[in-house]
Amino acid sequence: MTKTVLITGASTGIGRSTALLFAKKGWTVIATMRSPEKADWITKNIHPLQLDVTDLESIQTAIAQSFSKFGTIDVLVNNAGYALMGAFENCSPEQIRKQFDTNVFGLMEVTRAVLPHFRERRSGVIINIASIGGKMAFPIYSLYHATKWAVEGFSDGLQYELEPFNIRVKLIEPGPIKTDFYDRSPDIAKSDITAYDEFVDRILPKMSRAGEQGAPPEDVAATIYKAAIDSSSRLRYPSDRLARIFLTLRKVLPDSAFSTIIRSTMVR
Ligand SMILES: NC(=O)c1ccc[n+]([C@@H]2O[C@H](COP(=O)([O-])OP(=O)(O)OC[C@H]3O[C@@H](n4cnc5c(N)ncnc54)[C@H](OP(=O)(O)O)[C@@H]3O)[C@@H](O)[C@H]2O)c1
């Protein structure tokens, strides 16, 4: 029987590549996004649907429409997200709330909306797109890291309570990926405080360069597909070469040695 995947933030980047890959594999793809009317790349098996993860009503409507149209969802990919970049003191409380509303509370609410169906069917896979930035931190991304660390902790804990219902939780951990993440999508903090300007101006180009040299989103899509069909209880899936290198270094090095690498490569 054809399987169905619902993806959030499918308009560009990792979400779009994932939609195209699952469709190619013969899945029914519910590609949710904030502005489905702009999606001009849709192929066979892909069904665009409006869903803003910060809007509870839009989540509930999209999930209800998905079940009534397709009968079931087998896999949920919580992909929607962006980075709030800059010094913490320059971020407004509204910017910080929006960052958590999107990357953390949005992901939780979409998960909450599918769980009754997954529990009833006693099957389902929830794939959360975290980041290597949920295990380590880089300068000018403190708020983004806070959200991805939250996604890591949430998913790690959630897996145990969902196991009895045969619902698997998966975490995808990408390194730098060449998408809109570094140019179109970020929310860049600005305020009257100028004390951090020199620091931020020094780091920003380095982060953009990391993105330009990043792995293609297709690498992450392939990892998401692997996680979707993996019936084991494995939780974490690094998605690309740099992610594997960074995660290994973070695991084996003491905090002080890892921070020294970050200081010497990114701060100075
Ligand atoms: N690129 C990287 O280096 C990297 C590394 C690790 C993890 N990630 C994670 O991968 C995920 C996808 O990012 P990407 O690299 O593919 O960047 P991207 O091309 O900027 O895609 C982000 C997607 O999230 C959507 N989005 C943002 N806010 C939303 C909301 N409120 N409701 C619904 N959709 C929303 C965007 O929609 P619009 O088109 O409407 O803006 C877009 O489709 C994110 O969770 C990101 O944190 C990325």
Coordinates of C-alpha atoms and ligand atoms in Angstrom, one line a residue:
M1 CA 0.0 0.0 0.0
T2 CA 1.2 3.5 -0.8
K3 CA 2.6 5.3 2.3
T4 CA 2.0 8.9 3.2
V5 CA 4.4 11.5 4.6
L6 CA 3.5 14.9 5.8
I7 CA 6.4 17.5 5.7
T8 CA 6.4 21.0 7.3
G9 CA 8.3 23.8 5.7
A10 CA 8.4 22.1 2.3
S11 CA 8.6 25.2 0.2
T12 CA 12.4 25.2 -0.1
G13 CA 15.7 23.6 1.0
I14 CA 15.6 20.3 3.0
G15 CA 11.8 20.2 3.1
R16 CA 11.4 20.5 -0.7
S17 CA 14.2 17.9 -1.4
T18 CA 12.6 15.5 1.0
A19 CA 9.2 16.0 -0.7
L20 CA 10.8 15.3 -4.1
L21 CA 12.6 12.2 -2.9
F22 CA 9.6 10.6 -1.2
A23 CA 7.5 11.3 -4.3
K24 CA 10.2 9.6 -6.4
K25 CA 10.0 6.6 -4.1
G26 CA 6.3 6.3 -4.8
W27 CA 5.0 7.8 -1.5
T28 CA 2.0 10.2 -1.3
V29 CA 3.6 13.5 -0.1
I30 CA 1.7 16.1 1.8
A31 CA 4.0 19.1 1.3
T32 CA 2.9 21.7 3.8
M33 CA 4.1 25.3 3.6
R34 CA 3.1 28.8 4.5
S35 CA 2.4 29.9 0.9
P36 CA 1.4 26.8 -1.2
E37 CA 0.3 29.1 -4.0
K38 CA 3.9 29.9 -4.7
A39 CA 5.0 26.3 -5.1
D40 CA 5.9 25.9 -8.8
W41 CA 8.0 22.8 -8.5
I42 CA 5.3 20.3 -7.5
T43 CA 5.5 16.8 -9.2
K44 CA 3.3 13.8 -9.3
N45 CA 2.3 12.4 -5.9
I46 CA 3.0 15.8 -4.2
H47 CA 0.1 17.6 -2.6
P48 CA 0.8 21.2 -1.4
L49 CA -1.2 22.3 1.7
Q50 CA -1.2 25.5 3.7
L51 CA 0.4 25.1 7.2
D52 CA 2.1 27.7 9.3
V53 CA 3.5 26.0 12.4
T54 CA 3.0 29.1 14.5
D55 CA -0.7 29.1 13.8
L56 CA -2.6 26.4 15.7
E57 CA -5.7 26.7 13.6
S58 CA -3.7 26.2 10.4
I59 CA -2.1 23.1 11.9
Q60 CA -5.4 21.6 12.9
T61 CA -7.0 22.4 9.5
A62 CA -4.1 20.9 7.6
I63 CA -4.0 17.7 9.6
A64 CA -7.8 17.2 9.4
Q65 CA -7.7 17.8 5.6
S66 CA -4.8 15.3 5.3
F67 CA -6.7 12.6 7.1
S68 CA -9.9 13.2 5.2
K69 CA -8.2 13.3 1.8
F70 CA -5.5 10.6 2.2
G71 CA -7.0 8.5 5.0
T72 CA -3.7 8.2 6.9
I73 CA -0.3 9.7 7.7
D74 CA 2.5 7.2 8.2
V75 CA 5.4 9.6 8.7
L76 CA 5.6 13.2 10.0
V77 CA 8.7 15.2 9.1
N78 CA 8.9 18.3 11.4
N79 CA 11.3 20.3 9.2
A80 CA 10.0 24.0 9.4
G81 CA 12.5 26.2 11.1
Y82 CA 14.9 29.2 10.7
A83 CA 17.7 30.9 12.7
L84 CA 17.6 34.0 14.7
M85 CA 21.1 35.3 14.3
G86 CA 23.0 37.9 16.3
A87 CA 24.0 38.8 19.8
F88 CA 21.4 37.8 22.5
E89 CA 21.2 41.4 23.8
N90 CA 20.2 42.6 20.3
C91 CA 17.3 40.2 20.0
S92 CA 13.9 41.5 21.1
P93 CA 11.7 39.4 23.3
E94 CA 9.3 39.1 20.2
Q95 CA 12.1 37.8 18.0
I96 CA 13.0 35.2 20.7
R97 CA 9.4 34.1 21.2
K98 CA 9.0 33.7 17.4
Q99 CA 12.1 31.6 17.2
F100 CA 10.8 29.3 19.9
D101 CA 7.2 29.4 18.5
T102 CA 8.5 28.1 15.1
N103 CA 11.4 25.7 16.0
V104 CA 10.0 24.3 19.2
F105 CA 6.4 24.9 20.0
G106 CA 5.3 24.6 16.3
L107 CA 7.1 21.3 16.1
M108 CA 5.3 20.2 19.3
E109 CA 1.9 21.3 18.2
V110 CA 2.1 19.5 14.8
T111 CA 3.3 16.4 16.7
R112 CA 0.4 16.7 19.1
A113 CA -2.1 17.0 16.2
V114 CA -0.9 13.6 14.6
L115 CA -0.4 11.6 17.8
P116 CA -4.0 10.6 18.5
H117 CA -4.1 9.0 15.0
F118 CA -0.7 7.3 15.4
R119 CA -1.8 6.0 18.8
E120 CA -5.0 4.7 17.5
R121 CA -3.3 2.9 14.6
R122 CA -0.4 1.8 16.8
S123 CA 2.1 2.9 14.2
G124 CA 3.8 6.0 13.0
V125 CA 7.2 7.7 12.7
I126 CA 8.0 11.3 13.9
I127 CA 11.1 12.7 12.3
N128 CA 12.4 15.9 13.9
I129 CA 15.0 18.0 12.0
A130 CA 17.4 19.0 14.7
S131 CA 21.0 20.1 13.8
I132 CA 24.5 19.5 14.9
G133 CA 23.7 22.8 16.6
G134 CA 21.6 20.9 19.0
K135 CA 24.7 19.3 20.4
M136 CA 27.2 22.1 20.1
A137 CA 27.2 25.9 19.8
F138 CA 28.7 28.5 17.5
P139 CA 28.9 32.2 18.0
I140 CA 25.9 34.5 17.2
Y141 CA 23.5 31.6 17.1
S142 CA 22.7 31.3 20.9
L143 CA 18.9 31.5 20.5
Y144 CA 18.8 29.1 17.5
H145 CA 20.9 26.6 19.5
A146 CA 18.6 26.9 22.4
T147 CA 15.7 25.8 20.2
K148 CA 17.6 22.9 18.6
W149 CA 18.9 21.7 22.0
A150 CA 15.2 21.8 23.1
V151 CA 14.3 19.6 20.0
E152 CA 17.0 17.1 20.9
G153 CA 15.9 16.9 24.6
F154 CA 12.2 16.7 23.7
S155 CA 12.7 14.0 21.1
D156 CA 15.0 11.9 23.3
G157 CA 12.5 11.9 26.1
L158 CA 9.5 11.4 23.9
Q159 CA 10.7 8.2 22.3
Y160 CA 10.2 6.2 25.5
E161 CA 6.5 7.2 26.0
L162 CA 5.6 6.5 22.4
E163 CA 7.4 3.1 22.1
P164 CA 4.5 1.2 23.7
F165 CA 2.3 2.5 20.8
N166 CA 4.8 1.4 18.2
I167 CA 5.5 5.1 17.3
R168 CA 9.1 5.7 16.5
V169 CA 10.9 9.1 17.1
K170 CA 13.9 10.0 14.9
L171 CA 16.3 13.0 15.1
I172 CA 18.1 14.2 12.0
E173 CA 21.3 16.1 12.7
P174 CA 22.5 18.1 9.6
G175 CA 25.8 20.0 9.5
P176 CA 25.9 23.1 7.2
I177 CA 23.6 22.6 4.3
K178 CA 23.4 24.8 1.2
T179 CA 19.8 26.2 1.4
D180 CA 18.0 29.5 2.0
F181 CA 18.8 29.0 5.7
Y182 CA 21.9 31.4 5.5
D183 CA 20.5 34.1 3.3
R184 CA 16.8 34.4 2.7
S185 CA 15.5 32.8 5.9
P186 CA 17.4 34.2 8.9
D187 CA 16.0 36.8 11.2
I188 CA 19.0 39.1 12.0
A189 CA 18.9 40.8 15.4
K190 CA 19.2 44.6 15.4
S191 CA 18.9 47.0 18.2
D192 CA 20.3 50.4 19.5
I193 CA 23.1 48.5 21.2
T194 CA 26.2 48.8 19.0
A195 CA 28.6 47.1 21.4
Y196 CA 28.4 43.8 19.5
D197 CA 28.5 45.2 15.9
E198 CA 32.2 44.5 15.3
F199 CA 31.9 40.9 16.7
V200 CA 28.8 40.1 14.7
D201 CA 30.2 41.7 11.5
R202 CA 33.3 39.5 11.9
I203 CA 31.3 36.2 12.4
L204 CA 28.4 36.7 9.9
P205 CA 30.5 36.2 6.7
K206 CA 32.1 33.1 8.2
M207 CA 28.8 31.5 8.8
S208 CA 27.5 32.4 5.3
R209 CA 30.7 30.9 3.8
A210 CA 30.0 27.7 5.9
G211 CA 26.5 27.6 4.3
E212 CA 27.9 28.2 0.7
Q213 CA 30.3 25.3 1.2
G214 CA 27.7 23.1 2.9
A215 CA 26.3 19.8 1.7
P216 CA 23.3 19.6 -0.7
P217 CA 19.9 19.3 0.9
E218 CA 19.5 16.0 -1.0
D219 CA 21.9 14.5 1.5
V220 CA 19.6 15.3 4.3
A221 CA 16.6 14.1 2.3
A222 CA 18.3 10.8 1.8
T223 CA 19.0 10.5 5.6
I224 CA 15.3 11.4 6.4
Y225 CA 14.2 8.7 4.0
K226 CA 16.5 6.2 5.6
A227 CA 15.2 7.1 9.1
A228 CA 11.6 6.8 7.8
I229 CA 12.0 3.2 6.7
D230 CA 14.3 2.2 9.6
S231 CA 12.2 -0.1 11.9
S232 CA 14.9 -0.1 14.6
S233 CA 14.8 2.1 17.7
R234 CA 17.7 4.2 16.5
L235 CA 17.1 7.8 17.4
R236 CA 19.9 10.0 15.9
Y237 CA 21.0 10.2 12.2
P238 CA 23.8 12.7 11.3
S239 CA 23.1 13.6 7.7
D240 CA 26.4 14.5 6.0
R241 CA 30.1 14.3 6.3
L242 CA 30.7 17.5 8.2
A243 CA 28.0 16.6 10.7
R244 CA 29.7 13.3 11.4
I245 CA 33.1 15.0 11.9
F246 CA 31.7 17.7 14.2
L247 CA 29.6 15.3 16.2
T248 CA 32.6 12.9 16.7
L249 CA 34.8 15.8 17.8
R250 CA 32.2 17.0 20.2
K251 CA 31.9 13.6 21.7
V252 CA 35.6 12.8 22.1
L253 CA 37.0 16.2 23.0
P254 CA 36.6 17.8 26.5
D255 CA 34.5 21.1 26.5
S256 CA 37.6 23.3 26.8
A257 CA 39.3 21.7 23.7
F258 CA 36.2 21.9 21.6
S259 CA 35.7 25.6 22.5
T260 CA 39.3 26.3 21.6
I261 CA 38.6 25.0 18.1
I262 CA 35.5 27.1 17.8
R263 CA 37.4 30.2 19.0
S264 CA 40.3 29.7 16.7
T265 CA 38.3 28.9 13.6
M266 CA 35.2 31.1 13.9
V267 CA 35.8 33.9 16.4
R268 CA 39.4 35.1 15.7
Ligands
LIG1 N1 20.7 24.6 6.3 C1 21.4 24.2 7.3 O1 22.6 24.4 7.4 C2 20.7 23.5 8.4 C3 21.5 22.8 9.3 C4 20.9 22.1 10.4 C5 19.5 22.1 10.5 N2 18.8 22.8 9.6 C6 17.3 22.8 9.8 O2 16.7 22.3 8.6 C7 15.3 22.8 8.6 C8 15.1 23.3 7.2 O3 15.9 24.4 6.9 P1 16.6 24.6 5.4 O4 18.0 24.5 5.6 O5 15.9 23.8 4.4 O6 16.3 26.2 5.2 P2 15.2 26.9 4.3 O7 15.4 26.6 2.9 O8 15.2 28.3 4.8 O9 13.8 26.2 4.7 C9 13.1 26.6 5.9 C10 11.7 26.2 5.7 O10 11.0 26.5 6.9 C11 9.8 27.2 6.6 N3 9.2 27.9 7.7 C12 9.8 28.9 8.4 N4 8.9 29.3 9.4 C13 7.7 28.6 9.2 C14 6.5 28.6 9.8 N5 6.1 29.4 10.8 N6 5.6 27.7 9.4 C15 5.8 26.8 8.3 N7 7.0 26.8 7.7 C16 8.0 27.7 8.1 C17 10.2 28.1 5.4 O11 9.0 28.5 4.8 P3 8.9 29.9 3.9 O12 9.4 29.5 2.5 O13 7.5 30.3 4.0 O14 9.9 30.9 4.6 C18 11.0 27.1 4.6 O15 10.2 26.2 3.9 C19 15.2 23.9 9.7 O16 14.6 23.3 10.8 C20 16.7 24.2 10.0 O17 16.8 24.6 11.3 C21 19.3 23.5 8.6

